[in-house]
Amino acid sequence: DSGVTQTPKHLITATGQRVTLRCSPRSGDLSVYWYQQSLDQGLQFLIQYYNGEERAKGNILERFSAQQFPDLHSELNLSSLELGDSALYFCASSVGQLNTGELFFGEGSRLTVL
Amino acid sequence: GDSVTQMEGPVTLSEEAFLTINCTYTATGYPSLFWYVQYPGEGLQLLLKATKADDKGSNKGFEATYRKETTSFHLEKGSVQVSDSAVYFCALSVSGSSNTGKLIFGQGTTLQVKP
C-alpha cells in the first residue's frame, strides 16, 4: 500500500461527458502528479501541483484540468470526453517540490469512454 | 528533448534465468535514473535508483548501473522468479534550473517468468 488513494477505481462513461478523478496523497506529501497510461502512448506526465500551486505541465489537453485543494487532495477533471481518452489515470505524490524521482503511485482510475 | 528508450517486450523467461532489460536515455543536464515496477492491478513502485554516473542501484536482487559514457541504465537480475512477472519502467528526472518536476518514463517492458 503506497498510501496514495485514488477514486473511483473504474469509470465507464460516454463520449462528450465530463468526469472527475480524485486523489489523496500520502500523509505529509505536498506534491501531487497526474499521469495517463495508455497502450499507444505509454505513461505520459500530465501535470504537477505543489501545495496548491501548479508547478509543471506536461502533455495535458485543454479539455483536461486539475487542481489541488487546501487539504492537499487533488482532482483531475476530464471534459468533452473522446474515445481516445480511455486510459488508466495515475496519481502520484512526493514530499518535496523538486522531483527526486521517488514518487508514490496510487492504483489508478481506469476510464472507459464508450 | 529528454527521453527514455527501453527494449520492447514481452520478455519471457524460465524461472532462475538471467534477466537483462535494456534502457538508454537522452537528457540535458544531470539526470537521475530510476527503475519502477508495476505488478498486475497495482500502481508503479520504485524498484531502484542511481543519481550520478557510475552509481549502482540495487534492490530485491535487481541491479542497474548508471553508465554515462553509453547513456544506459540496464536492469539485471541473476535469477528471476515467477513473482518477478510485472511491467518494468525505466525513468529519468533532470535536476537543475530547468527542473519541471516530472519523471520521464520509457514505454515499459513486460516480463513474464514461467515455472
PDB file of N, CA and C in Angstrom, chain A residues 33 35 37 39-43 45 48 55-56 88 90 97-103 105-107, chain B residues 32 34 36 38 41-46 49 87 89 93-94 99-107:
ATOM      1  N   TYR A  33       1.100  14.483  -8.596  1.00  0.00           N
ATOM      2  CA  TYR A  33       1.346  14.378 -10.033  1.00  0.00           C
ATOM      3  C   TYR A  33       0.231  13.540 -10.649  1.00  0.00           C
ATOM      4  N   TYR A  35      -0.627  11.240 -14.105  1.00  0.00           N
ATOM      5  CA  TYR A  35      -0.091  10.575 -15.292  1.00  0.00           C
ATOM      6  C   TYR A  35      -1.222   9.835 -15.991  1.00  0.00           C
ATOM      7  N   GLN A  37      -1.828   6.595 -18.557  1.00  0.00           N
ATOM      8  CA  GLN A  37      -1.208   5.405 -19.129  1.00  0.00           C
ATOM      9  C   GLN A  37      -2.138   4.778 -20.148  1.00  0.00           C
ATOM     10  N   LEU A  39      -2.138   2.270 -23.969  1.00  0.00           N
ATOM     11  CA  LEU A  39      -1.349   1.280 -24.692  1.00  0.00           C
ATOM     12  C   LEU A  39      -0.471   1.932 -25.749  1.00  0.00           C
ATOM     13  N   ASP A  40      -1.012   2.940 -26.432  1.00  0.00           N
ATOM     14  CA  ASP A  40      -0.245   3.515 -27.541  1.00  0.00           C
ATOM     15  C   ASP A  40       0.715   4.621 -27.104  1.00  0.00           C
ATOM     16  N   GLN A  41       0.372   5.340 -26.045  1.00  0.00           N
ATOM     17  CA  GLN A  41       1.206   6.468 -25.616  1.00  0.00           C
ATOM     18  C   GLN A  41       2.109   6.145 -24.438  1.00  0.00           C
ATOM     19  N   GLY A  42       1.904   5.000 -23.813  1.00  0.00           N
ATOM     20  CA  GLY A  42       2.699   4.694 -22.632  1.00  0.00           C
ATOM     21  C   GLY A  42       2.279   5.556 -21.452  1.00  0.00           C
ATOM     22  N   LEU A  43       3.241   5.869 -20.593  1.00  0.00           N
ATOM     23  CA  LEU A  43       2.969   6.629 -19.371  1.00  0.00           C
ATOM     24  C   LEU A  43       3.346   8.090 -19.625  1.00  0.00           C
ATOM     25  N   PHE A  45       3.211  12.123 -18.516  1.00  0.00           N
ATOM     26  CA  PHE A  45       3.034  13.097 -17.439  1.00  0.00           C
ATOM     27  C   PHE A  45       2.021  14.149 -17.864  1.00  0.00           C
ATOM     28  N   GLN A  48       1.623  18.644 -12.481  1.00  0.00           N
ATOM     29  CA  GLN A  48       2.066  18.538 -11.097  1.00  0.00           C
ATOM     30  C   GLN A  48       1.584  19.742 -10.298  1.00  0.00           C
ATOM     31  N   ARG A  55       2.847  23.452 -10.672  1.00  0.00           N
ATOM     32  CA  ARG A  55       4.299  23.568 -10.754  1.00  0.00           C
ATOM     33  C   ARG A  55       4.862  23.148 -12.103  1.00  0.00           C
ATOM     34  N   ALA A  56       4.219  22.190 -12.732  1.00  0.00           N
ATOM     35  CA  ALA A  56       4.733  21.707 -14.011  1.00  0.00           C
ATOM     36  C   ALA A  56       3.579  21.172 -14.835  1.00  0.00           C
ATOM     37  N   LEU A  88      -5.720   4.507 -18.229  1.00  0.00           N
ATOM     38  CA  LEU A  88      -5.545   4.398 -16.789  1.00  0.00           C
ATOM     39  C   LEU A  88      -4.899   5.693 -16.326  1.00  0.00           C
ATOM     40  N   PHE A  90      -3.154   7.712 -13.379  1.00  0.00           N
ATOM     41  CA  PHE A  90      -2.478   7.531 -12.096  1.00  0.00           C
ATOM     42  C   PHE A  90      -2.235   8.875 -11.427  1.00  0.00           C
ATOM     43  N   GLN A  97       9.025  19.695  -3.551  1.00  0.00           N
ATOM     44  CA  GLN A  97       8.662  20.375  -4.787  1.00  0.00           C
ATOM     45  C   GLN A  97       9.492  19.880  -5.956  1.00  0.00           C
ATOM     46  N   LEU A  98      10.783  19.728  -5.746  1.00  0.00           N
ATOM     47  CA  LEU A  98      11.623  19.228  -6.811  1.00  0.00           C
ATOM     48  C   LEU A  98      11.479  17.726  -6.899  1.00  0.00           C
ATOM     49  N   ASN A  99      11.456  17.244  -8.117  1.00  0.00           N
ATOM     50  CA  ASN A  99      11.197  15.829  -8.319  1.00  0.00           C
ATOM     51  C   ASN A  99      12.489  15.030  -8.199  1.00  0.00           C
ATOM     52  N   THR A 100      12.644  14.302  -7.116  1.00  0.00           N
ATOM     53  CA  THR A 100      13.827  13.458  -6.976  1.00  0.00           C
ATOM     54  C   THR A 100      13.590  12.079  -7.559  1.00  0.00           C
ATOM     55  N   GLY A 101      12.409  11.897  -8.119  1.00  0.00           N
ATOM     56  CA  GLY A 101      12.107  10.617  -8.738  1.00  0.00           C
ATOM     57  C   GLY A 101      11.429   9.633  -7.829  1.00  0.00           C
ATOM     58  N   GLU A 102      11.384   9.908  -6.549  1.00  0.00           N
ATOM     59  CA  GLU A 102      10.768   8.958  -5.629  1.00  0.00           C
ATOM     60  C   GLU A 102       9.300   9.302  -5.495  1.00  0.00           C
ATOM     61  N   LEU A 103       8.546   8.818  -6.429  1.00  0.00           N
ATOM     62  CA  LEU A 103       7.110   9.046  -6.421  1.00  0.00           C
ATOM     63  C   LEU A 103       6.394   7.829  -5.860  1.00  0.00           C
ATOM     64  N   PHE A 105       2.860   5.959  -6.107  1.00  0.00           N
ATOM     65  CA  PHE A 105       1.722   5.920  -7.020  1.00  0.00           C
ATOM     66  C   PHE A 105       0.501   5.275  -6.384  1.00  0.00           C
ATOM     67  N   GLY A 106      -0.667   5.801  -6.723  1.00  0.00           N
ATOM     68  CA  GLY A 106      -1.908   5.126  -6.408  1.00  0.00           C
ATOM     69  C   GLY A 106      -2.143   3.980  -7.367  1.00  0.00           C
ATOM     70  N   GLU A 107      -3.264   3.278  -7.169  1.00  0.00           N
ATOM     71  CA  GLU A 107      -3.560   2.117  -8.008  1.00  0.00           C
ATOM     72  C   GLU A 107      -4.202   2.497  -9.336  1.00  0.00           C
TER      73      GLU A 107
ATOM     74  N   SER B  32      18.924  11.925 -12.927  1.00  0.00           N
ATOM     75  CA  SER B  32      18.862  10.775 -12.042  1.00  0.00           C
ATOM     76  C   SER B  32      18.061   9.711 -12.771  1.00  0.00           C
ATOM     77  N   PHE B  34      16.008   5.823 -12.798  1.00  0.00           N
ATOM     78  CA  PHE B  34      15.169   5.004 -11.921  1.00  0.00           C
ATOM     79  C   PHE B  34      14.627   3.802 -12.690  1.00  0.00           C
ATOM     80  N   TYR B  36      11.153   1.567 -12.145  1.00  0.00           N
ATOM     81  CA  TYR B  36       9.909   1.341 -11.440  1.00  0.00           C
ATOM     82  C   TYR B  36       9.326   0.011 -11.915  1.00  0.00           C
ATOM     83  N   GLN B  38       5.638  -2.338 -12.045  1.00  0.00           N
ATOM     84  CA  GLN B  38       4.174  -2.329 -11.920  1.00  0.00           C
ATOM     85  C   GLN B  38       3.677  -3.770 -11.952  1.00  0.00           C
ATOM     86  N   GLY B  41      -2.475  -5.048 -11.785  1.00  0.00           N
ATOM     87  CA  GLY B  41      -3.533  -4.433 -10.999  1.00  0.00           C
ATOM     88  C   GLY B  41      -3.064  -3.430  -9.959  1.00  0.00           C
ATOM     89  N   GLU B  42      -1.788  -3.074  -9.995  1.00  0.00           N
ATOM     90  CA  GLU B  42      -1.265  -2.154  -8.990  1.00  0.00           C
ATOM     91  C   GLU B  42      -0.645  -0.920  -9.646  1.00  0.00           C
ATOM     92  N   GLY B  43      -0.349   0.065  -8.818  1.00  0.00           N
ATOM     93  CA  GLY B  43       0.379   1.229  -9.299  1.00  0.00           C
ATOM     94  C   GLY B  43       1.865   0.937  -9.377  1.00  0.00           C
ATOM     95  N   LEU B  44       2.609   1.903  -9.887  1.00  0.00           N
ATOM     96  CA  LEU B  44       4.048   1.735 -10.012  1.00  0.00           C
ATOM     97  C   LEU B  44       4.724   1.873  -8.653  1.00  0.00           C
ATOM     98  N   GLN B  45       5.816   1.115  -8.477  1.00  0.00           N
ATOM     99  CA  GLN B  45       6.611   1.201  -7.255  1.00  0.00           C
ATOM    100  C   GLN B  45       8.065   1.413  -7.653  1.00  0.00           C
ATOM    101  N   LEU B  46       8.740   2.253  -6.895  1.00  0.00           N
ATOM    102  CA  LEU B  46      10.161   2.454  -7.144  1.00  0.00           C
ATOM    103  C   LEU B  46      10.915   1.172  -6.818  1.00  0.00           C
ATOM    104  N   LYS B  49      17.264   3.130  -7.835  1.00  0.00           N
ATOM    105  CA  LYS B  49      17.619   4.395  -8.450  1.00  0.00           C
ATOM    106  C   LYS B  49      19.123   4.615  -8.383  1.00  0.00           C
ATOM    107  N   VAL B  87       5.516  -5.386 -15.175  1.00  0.00           N
ATOM    108  CA  VAL B  87       5.984  -4.434 -16.190  1.00  0.00           C
ATOM    109  C   VAL B  87       7.036  -3.543 -15.551  1.00  0.00           C
ATOM    110  N   PHE B  89       9.561  -0.224 -15.794  1.00  0.00           N
ATOM    111  CA  PHE B  89       9.696   1.078 -16.439  1.00  0.00           C
ATOM    112  C   PHE B  89      11.016   1.720 -16.040  1.00  0.00           C
ATOM    113  N   SER B  93      14.779  11.760 -14.244  1.00  0.00           N
ATOM    114  CA  SER B  93      14.417  13.124 -13.881  1.00  0.00           C
ATOM    115  C   SER B  93      15.694  13.946 -13.968  1.00  0.00           C
ATOM    116  N   VAL B  94      15.519  15.190 -14.386  1.00  0.00           N
ATOM    117  CA  VAL B  94      16.674  16.039 -14.619  1.00  0.00           C
ATOM    118  C   VAL B  94      16.670  17.173 -13.624  1.00  0.00           C
ATOM    119  N   ASN B  99      14.371  22.178 -14.080  1.00  0.00           N
ATOM    120  CA  ASN B  99      13.570  21.118 -13.447  1.00  0.00           C
ATOM    121  C   ASN B  99      12.102  21.456 -13.521  1.00  0.00           C
ATOM    122  N   THR B 100      11.347  20.571 -14.098  1.00  0.00           N
ATOM    123  CA  THR B 100       9.916  20.818 -14.213  1.00  0.00           C
ATOM    124  C   THR B 100       9.127  19.913 -13.304  1.00  0.00           C
ATOM    125  N   GLY B 101       9.800  19.183 -12.468  1.00  0.00           N
ATOM    126  CA  GLY B 101       9.089  18.364 -11.511  1.00  0.00           C
ATOM    127  C   GLY B 101       8.418  17.155 -12.107  1.00  0.00           C
ATOM    128  N   LYS B 102       8.986  16.582 -13.140  1.00  0.00           N
ATOM    129  CA  LYS B 102       8.343  15.419 -13.720  1.00  0.00           C
ATOM    130  C   LYS B 102       9.358  14.325 -13.965  1.00  0.00           C
ATOM    131  N   LEU B 103       8.849  13.094 -13.948  1.00  0.00           N
ATOM    132  CA  LEU B 103       9.615  11.931 -14.377  1.00  0.00           C
ATOM    133  C   LEU B 103       9.267  11.643 -15.823  1.00  0.00           C
ATOM    134  N   ILE B 104      10.268  11.271 -16.595  1.00  0.00           N
ATOM    135  CA  ILE B 104      10.035  10.837 -17.971  1.00  0.00           C
ATOM    136  C   ILE B 104      10.232   9.334 -17.992  1.00  0.00           C
ATOM    137  N   PHE B 105       9.194   8.629 -18.427  1.00  0.00           N
ATOM    138  CA  PHE B 105       9.216   7.173 -18.407  1.00  0.00           C
ATOM    139  C   PHE B 105       9.452   6.598 -19.795  1.00  0.00           C
ATOM    140  N   GLY B 106      10.079   5.444 -19.817  1.00  0.00           N
ATOM    141  CA  GLY B 106      10.131   4.654 -21.033  1.00  0.00           C
ATOM    142  C   GLY B 106       8.790   3.970 -21.250  1.00  0.00           C
ATOM    143  N   GLN B 107       8.691   3.225 -22.316  1.00  0.00           N
ATOM    144  CA  GLN B 107       7.424   2.591 -22.692  1.00  0.00           C
ATOM    145  C   GLN B 107       7.042   1.417 -21.797  1.00  0.00           C
TER     146      GLN B 107
END
